[in-house]
Amino acid sequence: EPEVTQTPSHQVTQMGQEVILRCVPISNHLYFYWYRQILGQKVEFLVSFYNNEISEKSEIFDDQFSVERPDGSNFTLKIRSTKLEDSAMYFCASRVAGGSFNEQFFGPGTRLTVL
Amino acid sequence: AQSVTQLGSHVSVSEGALVLLRCNYSSSVPPYLFWYVQYPNQGLQLLLKYTSAATLVKGINGFEAEFKKSETSFHLTKPSAHMSDAAEYFCAVSANAGGTSYGKLTFGQGTILTVHP
């Protein structure tokens, strides 16, 4: 069964460093998302990506964040200069074209720890 | 704007007992509603969804949920809990806004279900 994969599963970095979180969505999916969950808090929407551009982003997704689909398979989230408060579990998701009632398939997440 | 409230961050039941996980939503447009489950070290998996067809929705693993517009609720139930149901459960809402919605999900804070023998 197709699944969304994410690498690495755990990333430890120093404050101020750049990190890139990688995701491989399901191959025929056209909408891509990043969410994060700070320990003990809700899963929060960061950004959606469709047709090679950002379609919607949250207030969290400031200039320190960027997303890219560099080839036909990968979808990346870059944090330019990490802060302590960026420590969280980051989930990638994807879905097929069509209405927003279509299921989003989630990856297992990357746990980012900023020291 | 959308929001979701899950009542009870932890629910504990005995094996074989009824499972009831509560979810209330707020949405300025007709909602799509989802329940996801997360097992340890895994991603979120869809249990079921409401998409404005039948108000009683059946999902995987014997779970079901009923959409009640008057109560703005979408509670998740299972008649008889199994040990394998122990996990964290998330209720989420997406806007049914036609072409202006790209499907952003707004989640509740999650409910950890414990099942004891």
Tab-separated table of N, CA, C and O in Angstrom, chain A residues 38-102:
chain	number	residue	atom	x	y	z
A	38	ILE	N	3.900	20.640	18.560
A	38	ILE	CA	4.767	20.863	19.714
A	38	ILE	C	4.305	19.942	20.829
A	38	ILE	O	3.092	19.715	20.987
A	39	LEU	N	5.245	19.409	21.585
A	39	LEU	CA	4.924	18.421	22.606
A	39	LEU	C	3.814	18.918	23.523
A	39	LEU	O	3.889	20.011	24.091
A	40	GLY	N	2.755	18.115	23.621
A	40	GLY	CA	1.654	18.460	24.512
A	40	GLY	C	0.637	19.419	23.922
A	40	GLY	O	-0.321	19.802	24.607
A	41	GLN	N	0.837	19.813	22.657
A	41	GLN	CA	-0.077	20.771	22.038
A	41	GLN	C	-0.762	20.157	20.812
A	41	GLN	O	-0.523	19.007	20.458
A	42	LYS	N	-1.621	20.949	20.189
A	42	LYS	CA	-2.369	20.480	19.027
A	42	LYS	C	-1.474	20.312	17.804
A	42	LYS	O	-0.438	20.969	17.684
A	43	VAL	N	-1.925	19.481	16.886
A	43	VAL	CA	-1.329	19.447	15.558
A	43	VAL	C	-1.762	20.734	14.843
A	43	VAL	O	-2.953	21.051	14.787
A	44	GLU	N	-0.773	21.471	14.321
A	44	GLU	CA	-1.063	22.783	13.710
A	44	GLU	C	-0.686	22.786	12.232
A	44	GLU	O	0.386	22.297	11.856
A	45	PHE	N	-1.521	23.359	11.425
A	45	PHE	CA	-1.257	23.513	10.000
A	45	PHE	C	-0.153	24.539	9.780
A	45	PHE	O	-0.147	25.602	10.407
A	46	LEU	N	0.773	24.222	8.897
A	46	LEU	CA	1.819	25.177	8.517
A	46	LEU	C	1.577	25.721	7.118
A	46	LEU	O	1.500	26.936	6.912
A	47	VAL	N	1.456	24.799	6.137
A	47	VAL	CA	1.433	25.247	4.750
A	47	VAL	C	0.821	24.174	3.867
A	47	VAL	O	0.915	22.985	4.157
A	48	SER	N	0.161	24.621	2.799
A	48	SER	CA	-0.288	23.706	1.747
A	48	SER	C	0.358	24.126	0.431
A	48	SER	O	0.662	25.307	0.220
A	49	PHE	N	0.528	23.159	-0.457
A	49	PHE	CA	1.308	23.365	-1.688
A	49	PHE	C	0.608	22.643	-2.805
A	49	PHE	O	0.293	21.448	-2.685
A	50	TYR	N	0.327	23.375	-3.881
A	50	TYR	CA	-0.382	22.782	-5.011
A	50	TYR	C	0.084	23.444	-6.293
A	50	TYR	O	0.288	24.659	-6.314
A	51	ASN	N	0.274	22.671	-7.326
A	51	ASN	CA	0.649	23.215	-8.628
A	51	ASN	C	1.941	24.031	-8.519
A	51	ASN	O	2.053	25.121	-9.098
A	52	ASN	N	2.888	23.504	-7.744
A	52	ASN	CA	4.218	24.104	-7.577
A	52	ASN	C	4.229	25.464	-6.912
A	52	ASN	O	5.145	26.263	-7.139
A	53	GLU	N	3.218	25.742	-6.119
A	53	GLU	CA	3.266	26.980	-5.358
A	53	GLU	C	2.495	26.824	-4.054
A	53	GLU	O	1.650	25.932	-3.921
A	54	ILE	N	2.813	27.689	-3.108
A	54	ILE	CA	2.102	27.695	-1.832
A	54	ILE	C	0.672	28.157	-2.083
A	54	ILE	O	0.441	29.206	-2.690
A	55	SER	N	-0.292	27.370	-1.620
A	55	SER	CA	-1.692	27.729	-1.797
A	55	SER	C	-2.272	28.380	-0.532
A	55	SER	O	-3.187	29.186	-0.620
A	56	GLU	N	-1.737	28.009	0.601
A	56	GLU	CA	-2.213	28.590	1.858
A	56	GLU	C	-1.118	28.397	2.909
A	56	GLU	O	-0.405	27.399	2.880
A	57	LYS	N	-0.984	29.361	3.809
A	57	LYS	CA	-0.022	29.210	4.901
A	57	LYS	C	-0.570	29.834	6.161
A	57	LYS	O	-1.429	30.719	6.112
A	58	SER	N	-0.067	29.352	7.288
A	58	SER	CA	-0.519	29.866	8.572
A	58	SER	C	0.398	30.986	9.038
A	58	SER	O	1.447	31.245	8.441
A	59	GLU	N	-0.002	31.593	10.141
A	59	GLU	CA	0.818	32.664	10.728
A	59	GLU	C	2.172	32.136	11.200
A	59	GLU	O	3.139	32.883	11.285
A	60	ILE	N	2.221	30.844	11.514
A	60	ILE	CA	3.472	30.249	11.972
A	60	ILE	C	4.503	30.255	10.848
A	60	ILE	O	5.700	30.408	11.073
A	61	PHE	N	4.050	30.101	9.646
A	61	PHE	CA	4.916	29.933	8.473
A	61	PHE	C	5.436	31.290	8.043
A	61	PHE	O	4.946	31.909	7.090
A	62	ASP	N	6.457	31.780	8.773
A	62	ASP	CA	7.017	33.091	8.467
A	62	ASP	C	8.202	32.957	7.514
A	62	ASP	O	8.423	31.899	6.921
A	63	ASP	N	8.970	34.024	7.378
A	63	ASP	CA	10.063	34.052	6.401
A	63	ASP	C	11.167	33.043	6.693
A	63	ASP	O	12.029	32.811	5.850
A	64	GLN	N	11.171	32.499	7.899
A	64	GLN	CA	12.182	31.493	8.232
A	64	GLN	C	11.884	30.133	7.604
A	64	GLN	O	12.737	29.266	7.558
A	65	PHE	N	10.658	29.965	7.152
A	65	PHE	CA	10.231	28.697	6.596
A	65	PHE	C	10.126	28.795	5.069
A	65	PHE	O	9.742	29.840	4.534
A	66	SER	N	10.420	27.699	4.406
A	66	SER	CA	10.168	27.619	2.969
A	66	SER	C	9.888	26.170	2.599
A	66	SER	O	10.291	25.254	3.325
A	67	VAL	N	9.185	25.981	1.511
A	67	VAL	CA	8.903	24.637	1.020
A	67	VAL	C	9.293	24.572	-0.447
A	67	VAL	O	9.310	25.567	-1.157
A	68	GLU	N	9.575	23.347	-0.861
A	68	GLU	CA	10.027	23.156	-2.232
A	68	GLU	C	9.681	21.748	-2.672
A	68	GLU	O	9.671	20.828	-1.852
A	69	ARG	N	9.401	21.635	-3.950
A	69	ARG	CA	9.261	20.307	-4.542
A	69	ARG	C	10.317	20.236	-5.640
A	69	ARG	O	10.044	20.549	-6.794
A	70	PRO	N	11.532	19.871	-5.269
A	70	PRO	CA	12.673	19.996	-6.184
A	70	PRO	C	12.636	19.047	-7.373
A	70	PRO	O	13.250	19.314	-8.395
A	71	ASP	N	11.913	17.957	-7.226
A	71	ASP	CA	11.798	17.013	-8.331
A	71	ASP	C	10.391	16.427	-8.276
A	71	ASP	O	9.542	16.927	-7.563
A	72	GLY	N	10.156	15.365	-9.004
A	72	GLY	CA	8.795	14.828	-9.057
A	72	GLY	C	8.382	14.011	-7.856
A	72	GLY	O	7.240	13.579	-7.772
A	73	SER	N	9.316	13.827	-6.885
A	73	SER	CA	8.957	12.932	-5.786
A	73	SER	C	9.108	13.560	-4.401
A	73	SER	O	8.341	13.255	-3.513
A	74	ASN	N	10.097	14.431	-4.210
A	74	ASN	CA	10.343	14.951	-2.872
A	74	ASN	C	9.587	16.246	-2.602
A	74	ASN	O	9.287	17.027	-3.510
A	75	PHE	N	9.280	16.459	-1.333
A	75	PHE	CA	8.654	17.698	-0.869
A	75	PHE	C	9.380	18.073	0.416
A	75	PHE	O	9.395	17.293	1.363
A	76	THR	N	10.012	19.240	0.440
A	76	THR	CA	10.865	19.568	1.579
A	76	THR	C	10.364	20.791	2.325
A	76	THR	O	9.747	21.693	1.748
A	77	LEU	N	10.679	20.810	3.616
A	77	LEU	CA	10.438	21.966	4.476
A	77	LEU	C	11.791	22.422	4.996
A	77	LEU	O	12.519	21.638	5.598
A	78	LYS	N	12.126	23.677	4.746
A	78	LYS	CA	13.384	24.229	5.227
A	78	LYS	C	13.102	25.266	6.297
A	78	LYS	O	12.212	26.121	6.134
A	79	ILE	N	13.853	25.174	7.372
A	79	ILE	CA	13.838	26.218	8.400
A	79	ILE	C	15.211	26.857	8.368
A	79	ILE	O	16.219	26.177	8.611
A	80	ARG	N	15.277	28.139	8.045
A	80	ARG	CA	16.564	28.794	7.770
A	80	ARG	C	17.425	28.957	9.012
A	80	ARG	O	18.608	28.682	8.995
A	81	SER	N	16.866	29.395	10.070
A	81	SER	CA	17.622	29.663	11.293
A	81	SER	C	16.765	29.199	12.463
A	81	SER	O	15.871	29.917	12.914
A	82	THR	N	17.027	28.001	12.909
A	82	THR	CA	16.132	27.380	13.887
A	82	THR	C	16.165	28.084	15.243
A	82	THR	O	17.198	28.599	15.676
A	83	LYS	N	14.993	28.079	15.878
A	83	LYS	CA	14.846	28.628	17.227
A	83	LYS	C	14.463	27.475	18.159
A	83	LYS	O	13.985	26.429	17.716
A	84	LEU	N	14.636	27.710	19.438
A	84	LEU	CA	14.267	26.678	20.411
A	84	LEU	C	12.801	26.273	20.250
A	84	LEU	O	12.453	25.092	20.370
A	85	GLU	N	11.958	27.272	19.973
A	85	GLU	CA	10.524	27.001	19.871
A	85	GLU	C	10.129	26.265	18.595
A	85	GLU	O	8.952	25.933	18.414
A	86	ASP	N	11.081	26.001	17.714
A	86	ASP	CA	10.797	25.177	16.538
A	86	ASP	C	10.844	23.685	16.856
A	86	ASP	O	10.498	22.853	16.014
A	87	SER	N	11.279	23.358	18.057
A	87	SER	CA	11.299	21.953	18.464
A	87	SER	C	9.883	21.407	18.452
A	87	SER	O	8.986	21.934	19.122
A	88	ALA	N	9.659	20.354	17.676
A	88	ALA	CA	8.314	19.809	17.485
A	88	ALA	C	8.415	18.559	16.625
A	88	ALA	O	9.470	18.243	16.073
A	89	MET	N	7.284	17.877	16.489
A	89	MET	CA	7.152	16.803	15.500
A	89	MET	C	6.560	17.439	14.251
A	89	MET	O	5.547	18.144	14.336
A	90	TYR	N	7.182	17.216	13.120
A	90	TYR	CA	6.719	17.766	11.858
A	90	TYR	C	6.154	16.644	10.993
A	90	TYR	O	6.826	15.646	10.723
A	91	PHE	N	4.909	16.828	10.562
A	91	PHE	CA	4.230	15.833	9.740
A	91	PHE	C	4.036	16.376	8.323
A	91	PHE	O	3.593	17.498	8.137
A	92	CYS	N	4.319	15.533	7.376
A	92	CYS	CA	4.008	15.799	5.982
A	92	CYS	C	2.738	15.024	5.630
A	92	CYS	O	2.498	13.934	6.163
A	93	ALA	N	1.926	15.581	4.745
A	93	ALA	CA	0.717	14.889	4.295
A	93	ALA	C	0.501	15.175	2.821
A	93	ALA	O	0.980	16.188	2.288
A	94	SER	N	-0.249	14.294	2.166
A	94	SER	CA	-0.578	14.517	0.757
A	94	SER	C	-1.958	13.947	0.468
A	94	SER	O	-2.466	13.102	1.208
A	95	ARG	N	-2.566	14.448	-0.599
A	95	ARG	CA	-3.861	13.912	-1.020
A	95	ARG	C	-4.016	14.061	-2.527
A	95	ARG	O	-3.304	14.820	-3.180
A	96	VAL	N	-5.037	13.364	-3.020
A	96	VAL	CA	-5.327	13.418	-4.451
A	96	VAL	C	-5.983	14.745	-4.791
A	96	VAL	O	-6.366	15.531	-3.909
A	97	ALA	N	-6.152	14.979	-6.072
A	97	ALA	CA	-6.871	16.170	-6.533
A	97	ALA	C	-8.347	16.064	-6.150
A	97	ALA	O	-8.820	15.013	-5.716
A	98	GLY	N	-9.058	17.168	-6.310
A	98	GLY	CA	-10.480	17.154	-6.003
A	98	GLY	C	-10.756	17.889	-4.708
A	98	GLY	O	-9.917	18.611	-4.183
A	99	GLY	N	-11.938	17.686	-4.160
A	99	GLY	CA	-12.379	18.446	-2.999
A	99	GLY	C	-11.600	18.167	-1.740
A	99	GLY	O	-10.913	17.140	-1.617
A	100	SER	N	-11.750	19.082	-0.789
A	100	SER	CA	-11.009	18.949	0.465
A	100	SER	C	-11.598	17.870	1.361
A	100	SER	O	-11.101	17.639	2.457
A	101	PHE	N	-12.640	17.177	0.880
A	101	PHE	CA	-13.135	16.036	1.630
A	101	PHE	C	-12.253	14.806	1.431
A	101	PHE	O	-12.403	13.816	2.119
A	102	ASN	N	-11.362	14.896	0.462
A	102	ASN	CA	-10.480	13.750	0.220
A	102	ASN	C	-9.463	13.611	1.346
A	102	ASN	O	-8.899	14.586	1.822
